[in-house]
């Protein structure tokens, strides 16, 4: 159990979880744009762009956010390491 806790605390891999009414983003590098119809993030591997209507960003913890609003499209632009 202690190892699982250490893995959780030391986790720095980018993750995006899509729910029906929100998007959860973890371990991004930087918010690149924050607009009503577009929010973009840089990651260690590239960039993520969320497009939609009435998008809002709620900061949860460091490098952890929740996006609310009507999502229309998610673009993923990862580069090879």
PDB file of C-alpha atoms in Angstrom, residues 35-39 50-56 67-73:
ATOM      1  CA  UNK A  35     -11.001  31.514 -23.974  1.00  0.00           C
ATOM      2  CA  UNK A  36     -14.748  30.895 -23.872  1.00  0.00           C
ATOM      3  CA  UNK A  37     -14.505  28.613 -26.919  1.00  0.00           C
ATOM      4  CA  UNK A  38     -10.929  27.293 -26.671  1.00  0.00           C
ATOM      5  CA  UNK A  39      -8.545  26.140 -23.922  1.00  0.00           C
ATOM      6  CA  UNK A  50     -10.201  21.713 -26.113  1.00  0.00           C
ATOM      7  CA  UNK A  51     -12.860  23.467 -28.211  1.00  0.00           C
ATOM      8  CA  UNK A  52     -16.452  24.111 -27.256  1.00  0.00           C
ATOM      9  CA  UNK A  53     -18.940  26.626 -25.889  1.00  0.00           C
ATOM     10  CA  UNK A  54     -18.927  28.391 -22.522  1.00  0.00           C
ATOM     11  CA  UNK A  55     -15.732  26.645 -21.423  1.00  0.00           C
ATOM     12  CA  UNK A  56     -14.536  27.434 -17.923  1.00  0.00           C
ATOM     13  CA  UNK A  67     -12.912  22.101 -17.603  1.00  0.00           C
ATOM     14  CA  UNK A  68     -16.669  22.635 -17.660  1.00  0.00           C
ATOM     15  CA  UNK A  69     -18.883  23.652 -20.577  1.00  0.00           C
ATOM     16  CA  UNK A  70     -20.044  22.068 -23.819  1.00  0.00           C
ATOM     17  CA  UNK A  71     -17.092  20.300 -25.436  1.00  0.00           C
ATOM     18  CA  UNK A  72     -17.209  20.036 -29.221  1.00  0.00           C
ATOM     19  CA  UNK A  73     -13.704  18.864 -30.098  1.00  0.00           C
TER      20      UNK A  73
END
